[in-house]
PDB file of C-alpha atoms in Angstrom:
ATOM      1  CA  UNK A   1      -2.740 -19.789  14.703  1.00  0.00           C
ATOM      2  CA  UNK A   2      -3.996 -22.250  17.315  1.00  0.00           C
ATOM      3  CA  UNK A   3      -7.474 -22.020  15.821  1.00  0.00           C
ATOM      4  CA  UNK A   4      -6.100 -22.924  12.394  1.00  0.00           C
ATOM      5  CA  UNK A   5      -4.297 -25.975  13.799  1.00  0.00           C
ATOM      6  CA  UNK A   6      -7.393 -27.087  15.661  1.00  0.00           C
ATOM      7  CA  UNK A   7      -9.542 -26.768  12.523  1.00  0.00           C
ATOM      8  CA  UNK A   8      -6.962 -28.585  10.409  1.00  0.00           C
ATOM      9  CA  UNK A   9      -6.812 -31.473  12.906  1.00  0.00           C
ATOM     10  CA  UNK A  10     -10.593 -31.670  12.997  1.00  0.00           C
ATOM     11  CA  UNK A  11     -10.818 -31.864   9.201  1.00  0.00           C
ATOM     12  CA  UNK A  12      -7.852 -34.197   8.933  1.00  0.00           C
ATOM     13  CA  UNK A  13      -9.309 -36.658  11.451  1.00  0.00           C
ATOM     14  CA  UNK A  14     -12.760 -36.420   9.927  1.00  0.00           C
ATOM     15  CA  UNK A  15     -15.969 -35.223  11.458  1.00  0.00           C
ATOM     16  CA  UNK A  16     -17.779 -37.495  13.889  1.00  0.00           C
ATOM     17  CA  UNK A  17     -20.742 -39.368  12.494  1.00  0.00           C
ATOM     18  CA  UNK A  18     -24.113 -37.762  13.031  1.00  0.00           C
ATOM     19  CA  UNK A  19     -26.971 -39.459  14.852  1.00  0.00           C
ATOM     20  CA  UNK A  20     -28.628 -40.069  11.478  1.00  0.00           C
ATOM     21  CA  UNK A  21     -25.570 -41.825  10.079  1.00  0.00           C
ATOM     22  CA  UNK A  22     -25.214 -43.907  13.240  1.00  0.00           C
ATOM     23  CA  UNK A  23     -28.902 -44.861  13.057  1.00  0.00           C
ATOM     24  CA  UNK A  24     -28.610 -45.809   9.382  1.00  0.00           C
ATOM     25  CA  UNK A  25     -25.638 -48.031  10.143  1.00  0.00           C
ATOM     26  CA  UNK A  26     -27.140 -49.485  13.320  1.00  0.00           C
ATOM     27  CA  UNK A  27     -30.596 -50.301  11.951  1.00  0.00           C
ATOM     28  CA  UNK A  28     -29.602 -50.692   8.273  1.00  0.00           C
ATOM     29  CA  UNK A  29     -32.183 -48.149   7.147  1.00  0.00           C
ATOM     30  CA  UNK A  30     -31.857 -45.493   4.518  1.00  0.00           C
ATOM     31  CA  UNK A  31     -33.819 -42.283   4.806  1.00  0.00           C
ATOM     32  CA  UNK A  32     -33.615 -41.692   1.050  1.00  0.00           C
ATOM     33  CA  UNK A  33     -35.329 -45.005   0.396  1.00  0.00           C
ATOM     34  CA  UNK A  34     -38.115 -44.099   2.817  1.00  0.00           C
ATOM     35  CA  UNK A  35     -38.653 -40.788   1.039  1.00  0.00           C
ATOM     36  CA  UNK A  36     -38.846 -42.534  -2.334  1.00  0.00           C
ATOM     37  CA  UNK A  37     -41.354 -45.054  -0.982  1.00  0.00           C
ATOM     38  CA  UNK A  38     -43.552 -42.257   0.379  1.00  0.00           C
ATOM     39  CA  UNK A  39     -43.347 -40.379  -2.920  1.00  0.00           C
ATOM     40  CA  UNK A  40     -44.256 -43.582  -4.757  1.00  0.00           C
ATOM     41  CA  UNK A  41     -47.356 -44.060  -2.583  1.00  0.00           C
ATOM     42  CA  UNK A  42     -48.454 -40.470  -3.246  1.00  0.00           C
ATOM     43  CA  UNK A  43     -48.022 -40.926  -7.002  1.00  0.00           C
ATOM     44  CA  UNK A  44     -49.938 -44.216  -6.888  1.00  0.00           C
ATOM     45  CA  UNK A  45     -52.826 -42.533  -5.056  1.00  0.00           C
ATOM     46  CA  UNK A  46     -52.928 -39.685  -7.577  1.00  0.00           C
ATOM     47  CA  UNK A  47     -52.839 -42.137 -10.489  1.00  0.00           C
ATOM     48  CA  UNK A  48     -55.750 -44.111  -9.017  1.00  0.00           C
ATOM     49  CA  UNK A  49     -57.748 -40.904  -8.556  1.00  0.00           C
ATOM     50  CA  UNK A  50     -57.095 -39.918 -12.180  1.00  0.00           C
ATOM     51  CA  UNK A  51     -58.168 -43.355 -13.421  1.00  0.00           C
ATOM     52  CA  UNK A  52     -61.342 -43.115 -11.342  1.00  0.00           C
ATOM     53  CA  UNK A  53     -62.174 -39.691 -12.817  1.00  0.00           C
ATOM     54  CA  UNK A  54     -61.489 -40.932 -16.360  1.00  0.00           C
ATOM     55  CA  UNK A  55     -63.802 -43.909 -15.781  1.00  0.00           C
ATOM     56  CA  UNK A  56     -66.510 -41.536 -14.510  1.00  0.00           C
ATOM     57  CA  UNK A  57     -66.184 -39.351 -17.614  1.00  0.00           C
ATOM     58  CA  UNK A  58     -66.269 -42.366 -19.940  1.00  0.00           C
ATOM     59  CA  UNK A  59     -69.332 -43.728 -18.150  1.00  0.00           C
ATOM     60  CA  UNK A  60     -71.126 -40.380 -18.427  1.00  0.00           C
ATOM     61  CA  UNK A  61     -70.171 -40.200 -22.102  1.00  0.00           C
ATOM     62  CA  UNK A  62     -71.500 -43.707 -22.741  1.00  0.00           C
ATOM     63  CA  UNK A  63     -74.834 -42.733 -21.165  1.00  0.00           C
ATOM     64  CA  UNK A  64     -75.120 -39.738 -23.475  1.00  0.00           C
ATOM     65  CA  UNK A  65     -74.061 -41.685 -26.583  1.00  0.00           C
ATOM     66  CA  UNK A  66     -76.466 -44.572 -25.967  1.00  0.00           C
ATOM     67  CA  UNK A  67     -79.516 -42.383 -25.284  1.00  0.00           C
ATOM     68  CA  UNK A  68     -79.099 -38.977 -26.964  1.00  0.00           C
ATOM     69  CA  UNK A  69     -82.877 -38.471 -27.422  1.00  0.00           C
ATOM     70  CA  UNK A  70     -83.338 -38.220 -23.682  1.00  0.00           C
ATOM     71  CA  UNK A  71     -81.418 -34.936 -23.598  1.00  0.00           C
ATOM     72  CA  UNK A  72     -82.842 -33.459 -26.771  1.00  0.00           C
ATOM     73  CA  UNK A  73     -81.189 -30.482 -28.443  1.00  0.00           C
ATOM     74  CA  UNK A  74     -79.569 -29.307 -25.219  1.00  0.00           C
ATOM     75  CA  UNK A  75     -76.560 -31.553 -25.846  1.00  0.00           C
ATOM     76  CA  UNK A  76     -75.898 -30.353 -29.413  1.00  0.00           C
ATOM     77  CA  UNK A  77     -72.776 -28.263 -29.623  1.00  0.00           C
TER      78      UNK A  77
END
């Protein structure tokens, strides 16, 4: 019974704040925001890589379209 009372008092009074919560309050920083910013940077890097690859493909295509005789029948599909 004493254990039940102790648990009830603990829940009733609330749990103490964790070190993370204290840090967020003290330094006004949010971990969730940091995670979103990191995710955003990763997505931006991937998008730039995709754009670079698309530009490379378009450049290679323009070389083939402008001078098809150079490659002969090997490029006919």
